[in-house]
């Protein structure tokens, strides 16, 4: 990592890492599907440890799940101190990518062949992540923030409620 990628404290900008992650997810999904792919969502990005200027960064991507036209790409980021050889796990990310044809329409992707217990684990964890994301979205849509319980919840936070009177 170069100084031009860092902030004032010598740590690599998270936005720069996100840009690299998106490129890696694109390459992995496009290679697997044989088609152009676009990012549909970035489902999880966990910044676990900072990356320092001068460290050698390795990004390992895998297709963890396939749907009809979508794929979940898991990416592990490691940084190595080239002087000491110490390697640290810095980031884990999950990108949902969608395959497109020349006209920009979604296109079917090949099935995934699970060859190891790790492949099976990644696939099942992806299914669970999809289910949790769907449940979270449904809960969010159904949430009524005007209930006494919701309003009481605000007392635990550093906020002040100052909404316009909607009864007029």
mmCIF file of N, CA and C in Angstrom, residues 22-132:
data_model
loop_
_atom_site.group_PDB
_atom_site.id
_atom_site.type_symbol
_atom_site.label_atom_id
_atom_site.label_comp_id
_atom_site.label_asym_id
_atom_site.label_seq_id
_atom_site.Cartn_x
_atom_site.Cartn_y
_atom_site.Cartn_z
ATOM 1 N N UNK A 22 -14.483 -4.129 -4.695
ATOM 2 C CA UNK A 22 -15.466 -4.141 -5.776
ATOM 3 C C UNK A 22 -14.840 -4.676 -7.063
ATOM 4 N N UNK A 23 -13.608 -4.289 -7.333
ATOM 5 C CA UNK A 23 -12.910 -4.778 -8.527
ATOM 6 C C UNK A 23 -12.647 -6.280 -8.438
ATOM 7 N N UNK A 24 -12.273 -6.750 -7.261
ATOM 8 C CA UNK A 24 -12.010 -8.176 -7.059
ATOM 9 C C UNK A 24 -13.310 -8.970 -7.198
ATOM 10 N N UNK A 25 -14.387 -8.464 -6.617
ATOM 11 C CA UNK A 25 -15.685 -9.139 -6.723
ATOM 12 C C UNK A 25 -16.114 -9.218 -8.189
ATOM 13 N N UNK A 26 -15.922 -8.132 -8.930
ATOM 14 C CA UNK A 26 -16.251 -8.117 -10.362
ATOM 15 C C UNK A 26 -15.449 -9.186 -11.108
ATOM 16 N N UNK A 27 -14.147 -9.231 -10.863
ATOM 17 C CA UNK A 27 -13.284 -10.187 -11.560
ATOM 18 C C UNK A 27 -13.688 -11.627 -11.238
ATOM 19 N N UNK A 28 -13.936 -11.910 -9.975
ATOM 20 C CA UNK A 28 -14.309 -13.260 -9.547
ATOM 21 C C UNK A 28 -15.644 -13.680 -10.163
ATOM 22 N N UNK A 29 -16.652 -12.818 -10.080
ATOM 23 C CA UNK A 29 -17.984 -13.132 -10.604
ATOM 24 C C UNK A 29 -17.966 -13.251 -12.124
ATOM 25 N N UNK A 30 -17.246 -12.371 -12.788
ATOM 26 C CA UNK A 30 -17.184 -12.406 -14.251
ATOM 27 C C UNK A 30 -16.477 -13.663 -14.741
ATOM 28 N N UNK A 31 -15.405 -14.032 -14.060
ATOM 29 C CA UNK A 31 -14.685 -15.248 -14.441
ATOM 30 C C UNK A 31 -15.575 -16.475 -14.248
ATOM 31 N N UNK A 32 -16.265 -16.537 -13.111
ATOM 32 C CA UNK A 32 -17.122 -17.689 -12.830
ATOM 33 C C UNK A 32 -18.271 -17.785 -13.824
ATOM 34 N N UNK A 33 -18.940 -16.659 -14.071
ATOM 35 C CA UNK A 33 -20.144 -16.682 -14.904
ATOM 36 C C UNK A 33 -19.849 -16.632 -16.396
ATOM 37 N N UNK A 34 -18.671 -16.137 -16.749
ATOM 38 C CA UNK A 34 -18.346 -15.970 -18.169
ATOM 39 C C UNK A 34 -19.034 -14.769 -18.785
ATOM 40 N N UNK A 35 -19.532 -13.883 -17.946
ATOM 41 C CA UNK A 35 -20.268 -12.705 -18.416
ATOM 42 C C UNK A 35 -19.852 -11.469 -17.625
ATOM 43 N N UNK A 36 -20.226 -10.318 -18.160
ATOM 44 C CA UNK A 36 -20.054 -9.056 -17.447
ATOM 45 C C UNK A 36 -20.932 -9.103 -16.205
ATOM 46 N N UNK A 37 -20.444 -8.596 -15.105
ATOM 47 C CA UNK A 37 -21.216 -8.599 -13.855
ATOM 48 C C UNK A 37 -21.229 -7.217 -13.233
ATOM 49 N N UNK A 38 -22.305 -6.930 -12.532
ATOM 50 C CA UNK A 38 -22.438 -5.656 -11.821
ATOM 51 C C UNK A 38 -22.661 -5.931 -10.339
ATOM 52 N N UNK A 39 -22.316 -4.953 -9.528
ATOM 53 C CA UNK A 39 -22.527 -5.053 -8.083
ATOM 54 C C UNK A 39 -23.979 -4.728 -7.771
ATOM 55 N N UNK A 40 -24.683 -5.666 -7.153
ATOM 56 C CA UNK A 40 -26.068 -5.434 -6.740
ATOM 57 C C UNK A 40 -26.119 -4.898 -5.314
ATOM 58 N N UNK A 41 -25.253 -5.434 -4.461
ATOM 59 C CA UNK A 41 -25.197 -4.941 -3.088
ATOM 60 C C UNK A 41 -23.888 -5.358 -2.441
ATOM 61 N N UNK A 42 -23.526 -4.584 -1.457
ATOM 62 C CA UNK A 42 -22.403 -4.929 -0.598
ATOM 63 C C UNK A 42 -23.056 -5.278 0.728
ATOM 64 N N UNK A 43 -23.147 -6.572 0.991
ATOM 65 C CA UNK A 43 -23.948 -7.029 2.119
ATOM 66 C C UNK A 43 -23.239 -6.874 3.450
ATOM 67 N N UNK A 44 -21.960 -7.105 3.474
ATOM 68 C CA UNK A 44 -21.211 -6.985 4.709
ATOM 69 C C UNK A 44 -19.792 -6.556 4.393
ATOM 70 N N UNK A 45 -19.296 -5.614 5.158
ATOM 71 C CA UNK A 45 -17.877 -5.253 5.110
ATOM 72 C C UNK A 45 -17.442 -5.080 6.554
ATOM 73 N N UNK A 46 -16.574 -5.942 7.001
ATOM 74 C CA UNK A 46 -16.064 -5.852 8.363
ATOM 75 C C UNK A 46 -14.598 -5.443 8.314
ATOM 76 N N UNK A 47 -14.314 -4.222 8.771
ATOM 77 C CA UNK A 47 -12.934 -3.765 8.880
ATOM 78 C C UNK A 47 -12.423 -4.226 10.242
ATOM 79 N N UNK A 48 -11.591 -5.239 10.232
ATOM 80 C CA UNK A 48 -11.148 -5.859 11.474
ATOM 81 C C UNK A 48 -9.868 -5.242 12.026
ATOM 82 N N UNK A 49 -8.911 -4.979 11.150
ATOM 83 C CA UNK A 49 -7.642 -4.377 11.548
ATOM 84 C C UNK A 49 -7.213 -3.399 10.470
ATOM 85 N N UNK A 50 -6.537 -2.313 10.863
ATOM 86 C CA UNK A 50 -6.101 -1.339 9.865
ATOM 87 C C UNK A 50 -4.964 -1.886 9.001
ATOM 88 N N UNK A 51 -4.898 -1.384 7.780
ATOM 89 C CA UNK A 51 -3.802 -1.711 6.873
ATOM 90 C C UNK A 51 -2.860 -0.515 6.867
ATOM 91 N N UNK A 52 -1.594 -0.793 7.059
ATOM 92 C CA UNK A 52 -0.581 0.256 7.159
ATOM 93 C C UNK A 52 0.080 0.505 5.801
ATOM 94 N N UNK A 53 0.583 1.710 5.626
ATOM 95 C CA UNK A 53 1.377 2.028 4.448
ATOM 96 C C UNK A 53 2.573 1.079 4.418
ATOM 97 N N UNK A 54 2.872 0.538 3.259
ATOM 98 C CA UNK A 54 4.015 -0.354 3.087
ATOM 99 C C UNK A 54 3.688 -1.824 3.218
ATOM 100 N N UNK A 55 2.488 -2.150 3.706
ATOM 101 C CA UNK A 55 2.142 -3.561 3.828
ATOM 102 C C UNK A 55 1.715 -4.122 2.468
ATOM 103 N N UNK A 56 1.960 -5.406 2.282
ATOM 104 C CA UNK A 56 1.557 -6.121 1.085
ATOM 105 C C UNK A 56 0.163 -6.683 1.334
ATOM 106 N N UNK A 57 -0.790 -6.310 0.492
ATOM 107 C CA UNK A 57 -2.179 -6.722 0.682
ATOM 108 C C UNK A 57 -2.539 -7.826 -0.300
ATOM 109 N N UNK A 58 -3.184 -8.864 0.222
ATOM 110 C CA UNK A 58 -3.674 -9.969 -0.587
ATOM 111 C C UNK A 58 -5.172 -10.067 -0.395
ATOM 112 N N UNK A 59 -5.904 -10.168 -1.504
ATOM 113 C CA UNK A 59 -7.358 -10.342 -1.453
ATOM 114 C C UNK A 59 -7.699 -11.675 -2.094
ATOM 115 N N UNK A 60 -8.403 -12.508 -1.343
ATOM 116 C CA UNK A 60 -8.792 -13.836 -1.813
ATOM 117 C C UNK A 60 -10.302 -13.869 -1.963
ATOM 118 N N UNK A 61 -10.758 -14.139 -3.189
ATOM 119 C CA UNK A 61 -12.187 -14.137 -3.468
ATOM 120 C C UNK A 61 -12.672 -15.534 -3.811
ATOM 121 N N UNK A 62 -13.911 -15.810 -3.426
ATOM 122 C CA UNK A 62 -14.535 -17.081 -3.788
ATOM 123 C C UNK A 62 -16.012 -16.856 -4.073
ATOM 124 N N UNK A 63 -16.546 -17.678 -4.971
ATOM 125 C CA UNK A 63 -17.989 -17.674 -5.203
ATOM 126 C C UNK A 63 -18.585 -18.554 -4.113
ATOM 127 N N UNK A 64 -19.317 -17.929 -3.212
ATOM 128 C CA UNK A 64 -19.868 -18.657 -2.065
ATOM 129 C C UNK A 64 -21.278 -19.183 -2.309
ATOM 130 N N UNK A 65 -21.989 -18.543 -3.255
ATOM 131 C CA UNK A 65 -23.399 -18.877 -3.483
ATOM 132 C C UNK A 65 -23.760 -18.441 -4.893
ATOM 133 N N UNK A 66 -24.642 -19.200 -5.535
ATOM 134 C CA UNK A 66 -25.217 -18.764 -6.807
ATOM 135 C C UNK A 66 -26.726 -18.900 -6.751
ATOM 136 N N UNK A 67 -27.399 -17.929 -7.338
ATOM 137 C CA UNK A 67 -28.840 -17.988 -7.537
ATOM 138 C C UNK A 67 -29.087 -18.191 -9.018
ATOM 139 N N UNK A 68 -30.134 -17.552 -9.549
ATOM 140 C CA UNK A 68 -30.405 -17.675 -10.990
ATOM 141 C C UNK A 68 -29.418 -16.838 -11.798
ATOM 142 N N UNK A 69 -29.289 -15.574 -11.421
ATOM 143 C CA UNK A 69 -28.362 -14.686 -12.138
ATOM 144 C C UNK A 69 -27.398 -14.000 -11.178
ATOM 145 N N UNK A 70 -27.545 -14.293 -9.905
ATOM 146 C CA UNK A 70 -26.715 -13.613 -8.910
ATOM 147 C C UNK A 70 -25.715 -14.562 -8.271
ATOM 148 N N UNK A 71 -24.692 -13.971 -7.713
ATOM 149 C CA UNK A 71 -23.649 -14.711 -7.013
ATOM 150 C C UNK A 71 -23.252 -13.914 -5.786
ATOM 151 N N UNK A 72 -22.951 -14.602 -4.710
ATOM 152 C CA UNK A 72 -22.368 -13.932 -3.547
ATOM 153 C C UNK A 72 -20.881 -14.256 -3.567
ATOM 154 N N UNK A 73 -20.099 -13.201 -3.588
ATOM 155 C CA UNK A 73 -18.652 -13.322 -3.618
ATOM 156 C C UNK A 73 -18.130 -12.970 -2.235
ATOM 157 N N UNK A 74 -17.435 -13.898 -1.616
ATOM 158 C CA UNK A 74 -16.788 -13.651 -0.334
ATOM 159 C C UNK A 74 -15.344 -13.255 -0.576
ATOM 160 N N UNK A 75 -14.886 -12.248 0.120
ATOM 161 C CA UNK A 75 -13.511 -11.777 -0.054
ATOM 162 C C UNK A 75 -12.848 -11.648 1.309
ATOM 163 N N UNK A 76 -11.659 -12.199 1.405
ATOM 164 C CA UNK A 76 -10.836 -12.097 2.612
ATOM 165 C C UNK A 76 -9.630 -11.245 2.266
ATOM 166 N N UNK A 77 -9.372 -10.237 3.106
ATOM 167 C CA UNK A 77 -8.234 -9.342 2.905
ATOM 168 C C UNK A 77 -7.208 -9.588 4.001
ATOM 169 N N UNK A 78 -5.980 -9.820 3.578
ATOM 170 C CA UNK A 78 -4.873 -9.997 4.511
ATOM 171 C C UNK A 78 -3.784 -8.990 4.162
ATOM 172 N N UNK A 79 -3.099 -8.505 5.183
ATOM 173 C CA UNK A 79 -1.981 -7.589 4.989
ATOM 174 C C UNK A 79 -0.749 -8.201 5.633
ATOM 175 N N UNK A 80 0.356 -8.128 4.907
ATOM 176 C CA UNK A 80 1.613 -8.686 5.400
ATOM 177 C C UNK A 80 2.633 -7.584 5.591
ATOM 178 N N UNK A 81 3.215 -7.550 6.771
ATOM 179 C CA UNK A 81 4.343 -6.662 7.022
ATOM 180 C C UNK A 81 5.536 -7.298 6.317
ATOM 181 N N UNK A 82 6.040 -6.645 5.286
ATOM 182 C CA UNK A 82 7.082 -7.273 4.470
ATOM 183 C C UNK A 82 8.425 -7.353 5.184
ATOM 184 N N UNK A 83 8.583 -6.630 6.273
ATOM 185 C CA UNK A 83 9.828 -6.712 7.034
ATOM 186 C C UNK A 83 9.816 -7.862 8.032
ATOM 187 N N UNK A 84 8.660 -8.084 8.669
ATOM 188 C CA UNK A 84 8.581 -9.130 9.701
ATOM 189 C C UNK A 84 7.939 -10.415 9.198
ATOM 190 N N UNK A 85 7.189 -10.326 8.090
ATOM 191 C CA UNK A 85 6.471 -11.493 7.577
ATOM 192 C C UNK A 85 5.166 -11.778 8.287
ATOM 193 N N UNK A 86 4.799 -10.943 9.264
ATOM 194 C CA UNK A 86 3.553 -11.146 10.010
ATOM 195 C C UNK A 86 2.367 -10.812 9.106
ATOM 196 N N UNK A 87 1.427 -11.756 9.055
ATOM 197 C CA UNK A 87 0.217 -11.590 8.245
ATOM 198 C C UNK A 87 -0.970 -11.422 9.182
ATOM 199 N N UNK A 88 -1.824 -10.445 8.875
ATOM 200 C CA UNK A 88 -3.029 -10.227 9.689
ATOM 201 C C UNK A 88 -4.260 -10.200 8.786
ATOM 202 N N UNK A 89 -5.355 -10.739 9.315
ATOM 203 C CA UNK A 89 -6.646 -10.711 8.629
ATOM 204 C C UNK A 89 -7.264 -9.338 8.888
ATOM 205 N N UNK A 90 -7.460 -8.555 7.839
ATOM 206 C CA UNK A 90 -7.893 -7.159 7.988
ATOM 207 C C UNK A 90 -9.356 -6.921 7.646
ATOM 208 N N UNK A 91 -9.926 -7.750 6.788
ATOM 209 C CA UNK A 91 -11.252 -7.436 6.284
ATOM 210 C C UNK A 91 -11.911 -8.702 5.766
ATOM 211 N N UNK A 92 -13.210 -8.814 5.981
ATOM 212 C CA UNK A 92 -14.037 -9.821 5.321
ATOM 213 C C UNK A 92 -15.219 -9.094 4.705
ATOM 214 N N UNK A 93 -15.560 -9.472 3.471
ATOM 215 C CA UNK A 93 -16.614 -8.772 2.750
ATOM 216 C C UNK A 93 -17.440 -9.753 1.938
ATOM 217 N N UNK A 94 -18.702 -9.385 1.710
ATOM 218 C CA UNK A 94 -19.605 -10.185 0.896
ATOM 219 C C UNK A 94 -20.314 -9.268 -0.091
ATOM 220 N N UNK A 95 -20.098 -9.522 -1.376
ATOM 221 C CA UNK A 95 -20.683 -8.728 -2.448
ATOM 222 C C UNK A 95 -21.676 -9.593 -3.210
ATOM 223 N N UNK A 96 -22.851 -9.056 -3.499
ATOM 224 C CA UNK A 96 -23.791 -9.734 -4.389
ATOM 225 C C UNK A 96 -23.601 -9.151 -5.778
ATOM 226 N N UNK A 97 -23.249 -10.024 -6.706
ATOM 227 C CA UNK A 97 -22.985 -9.625 -8.088
ATOM 228 C C UNK A 97 -24.037 -10.266 -8.985
ATOM 229 N N UNK A 98 -24.396 -9.562 -10.068
ATOM 230 C CA UNK A 98 -25.398 -10.066 -11.006
ATOM 231 C C UNK A 98 -24.792 -10.099 -12.398
ATOM 232 N N UNK A 99 -24.974 -11.232 -13.083
ATOM 233 C CA UNK A 99 -24.460 -11.404 -14.441
ATOM 234 C C UNK A 99 -25.401 -10.726 -15.438
ATOM 235 N N UNK A 100 -24.804 -10.087 -16.438
ATOM 236 C CA UNK A 100 -25.568 -9.370 -17.472
ATOM 237 C C UNK A 100 -25.116 -9.821 -18.851
ATOM 238 N N UNK A 101 -26.048 -9.780 -19.811
ATOM 239 C CA UNK A 101 -25.681 -10.055 -21.193
ATOM 240 C C UNK A 101 -25.297 -8.746 -21.885
ATOM 241 N N UNK A 102 -25.040 -8.826 -23.191
ATOM 242 C CA UNK A 102 -24.593 -7.643 -23.941
ATOM 243 C C UNK A 102 -25.622 -6.518 -23.937
ATOM 244 N N UNK A 103 -26.901 -6.865 -23.808
ATOM 245 C CA UNK A 103 -27.976 -5.864 -23.806
ATOM 246 C C UNK A 103 -28.251 -5.320 -22.408
ATOM 247 N N UNK A 104 -27.558 -5.830 -21.407
ATOM 248 C CA UNK A 104 -27.760 -5.357 -20.036
ATOM 249 C C UNK A 104 -28.834 -6.100 -19.277
ATOM 250 N N UNK A 105 -29.334 -7.191 -19.836
ATOM 251 C CA UNK A 105 -30.347 -7.996 -19.157
ATOM 252 C C UNK A 105 -29.663 -9.037 -18.277
ATOM 253 N N UNK A 106 -30.331 -9.396 -17.175
ATOM 254 C CA UNK A 106 -29.750 -10.435 -16.328
ATOM 255 C C UNK A 106 -29.690 -11.741 -17.109
ATOM 256 N N UNK A 107 -28.675 -12.524 -16.791
ATOM 257 C CA UNK A 107 -28.454 -13.775 -17.506
ATOM 258 C C UNK A 107 -28.149 -14.869 -16.494
ATOM 259 N N UNK A 108 -28.568 -16.075 -16.809
ATOM 260 C CA UNK A 108 -28.385 -17.210 -15.906
ATOM 261 C C UNK A 108 -26.896 -17.507 -15.722
ATOM 262 N N UNK A 109 -26.553 -17.850 -14.474
ATOM 263 C CA UNK A 109 -25.168 -18.212 -14.161
ATOM 264 C C UNK A 109 -25.074 -19.729 -13.995
ATOM 265 N N UNK A 110 -23.883 -20.288 -14.175
ATOM 266 C CA UNK A 110 -23.725 -21.736 -13.989
ATOM 267 C C UNK A 110 -23.946 -22.125 -12.529
ATOM 268 N N UNK A 111 -24.272 -23.373 -12.323
ATOM 269 C CA UNK A 111 -24.416 -23.892 -10.964
ATOM 270 C C UNK A 111 -23.061 -23.982 -10.287
ATOM 271 N N UNK A 112 -23.081 -23.984 -8.990
ATOM 272 C CA UNK A 112 -21.856 -24.042 -8.202
ATOM 273 C C UNK A 112 -21.595 -25.481 -7.775
ATOM 274 N N UNK A 113 -20.401 -25.942 -7.987
ATOM 275 C CA UNK A 113 -20.007 -27.286 -7.563
ATOM 276 C C UNK A 113 -19.285 -27.155 -6.232
ATOM 277 N N UNK A 114 -19.861 -27.740 -5.203
ATOM 278 C CA UNK A 114 -19.272 -27.693 -3.869
ATOM 279 C C UNK A 114 -18.311 -28.868 -3.739
ATOM 280 N N UNK A 115 -17.020 -28.567 -3.604
ATOM 281 C CA UNK A 115 -15.978 -29.596 -3.626
ATOM 282 C C UNK A 115 -15.373 -29.886 -2.259
ATOM 283 N N UNK A 116 -15.715 -29.090 -1.268
ATOM 284 C CA UNK A 116 -15.106 -29.270 0.046
ATOM 285 C C UNK A 116 -16.097 -28.891 1.132
ATOM 286 N N UNK A 117 -15.744 -29.241 2.358
ATOM 287 C CA UNK A 117 -16.581 -28.844 3.489
ATOM 288 C C UNK A 117 -16.623 -27.319 3.607
ATOM 289 N N UNK A 118 -15.497 -26.652 3.280
ATOM 290 C CA UNK A 118 -15.472 -25.186 3.316
ATOM 291 C C UNK A 118 -16.444 -24.609 2.292
ATOM 292 N N UNK A 119 -16.498 -25.190 1.095
ATOM 293 C CA UNK A 119 -17.455 -24.738 0.081
ATOM 294 C C UNK A 119 -18.879 -24.884 0.592
ATOM 295 N N UNK A 120 -19.165 -26.025 1.207
ATOM 296 C CA UNK A 120 -20.496 -26.273 1.771
ATOM 297 C C UNK A 120 -20.807 -25.262 2.864
ATOM 298 N N UNK A 121 -19.845 -25.013 3.762
ATOM 299 C CA UNK A 121 -20.027 -24.050 4.850
ATOM 300 C C UNK A 121 -20.333 -22.656 4.290
ATOM 301 N N UNK A 122 -19.568 -22.233 3.284
ATOM 302 C CA UNK A 122 -19.782 -20.907 2.691
ATOM 303 C C UNK A 122 -21.160 -20.800 2.050
ATOM 304 N N UNK A 123 -21.585 -21.862 1.362
ATOM 305 C CA UNK A 123 -22.886 -21.846 0.701
ATOM 306 C C UNK A 123 -24.011 -21.748 1.724
ATOM 307 N N UNK A 124 -23.959 -22.594 2.758
ATOM 308 C CA UNK A 124 -25.012 -22.594 3.788
ATOM 309 C C UNK A 124 -25.026 -21.258 4.539
ATOM 310 N N UNK A 125 -23.851 -20.725 4.851
ATOM 311 C CA UNK A 125 -23.802 -19.424 5.538
ATOM 312 C C UNK A 125 -24.396 -18.329 4.651
ATOM 313 N N UNK A 126 -24.197 -18.436 3.351
ATOM 314 C CA UNK A 126 -24.779 -17.459 2.429
ATOM 315 C C UNK A 126 -26.298 -17.553 2.421
ATOM 316 N N UNK A 127 -26.819 -18.776 2.431
ATOM 317 C CA UNK A 127 -28.275 -18.956 2.494
ATOM 318 C C UNK A 127 -28.816 -18.303 3.765
ATOM 319 N N UNK A 128 -28.159 -18.531 4.872
ATOM 320 C CA UNK A 128 -28.593 -17.932 6.154
ATOM 321 C C UNK A 128 -28.513 -16.411 6.103
ATOM 322 N N UNK A 129 -27.453 -15.892 5.496
ATOM 323 C CA UNK A 129 -27.287 -14.440 5.382
ATOM 324 C C UNK A 129 -28.417 -13.843 4.534
ATOM 325 N N UNK A 130 -28.802 -14.533 3.454
ATOM 326 C CA UNK A 130 -29.908 -14.084 2.600
ATOM 327 C C UNK A 130 -31.211 -14.086 3.393
ATOM 328 N N UNK A 131 -31.460 -15.156 4.152
ATOM 329 C CA UNK A 131 -32.678 -15.242 4.959
ATOM 330 C C UNK A 131 -32.736 -14.124 6.002
ATOM 331 N N UNK A 132 -31.604 -13.852 6.658
ATOM 332 C CA UNK A 132 -31.568 -12.792 7.677
ATOM 333 C C UNK A 132 -31.782 -11.421 7.035
#
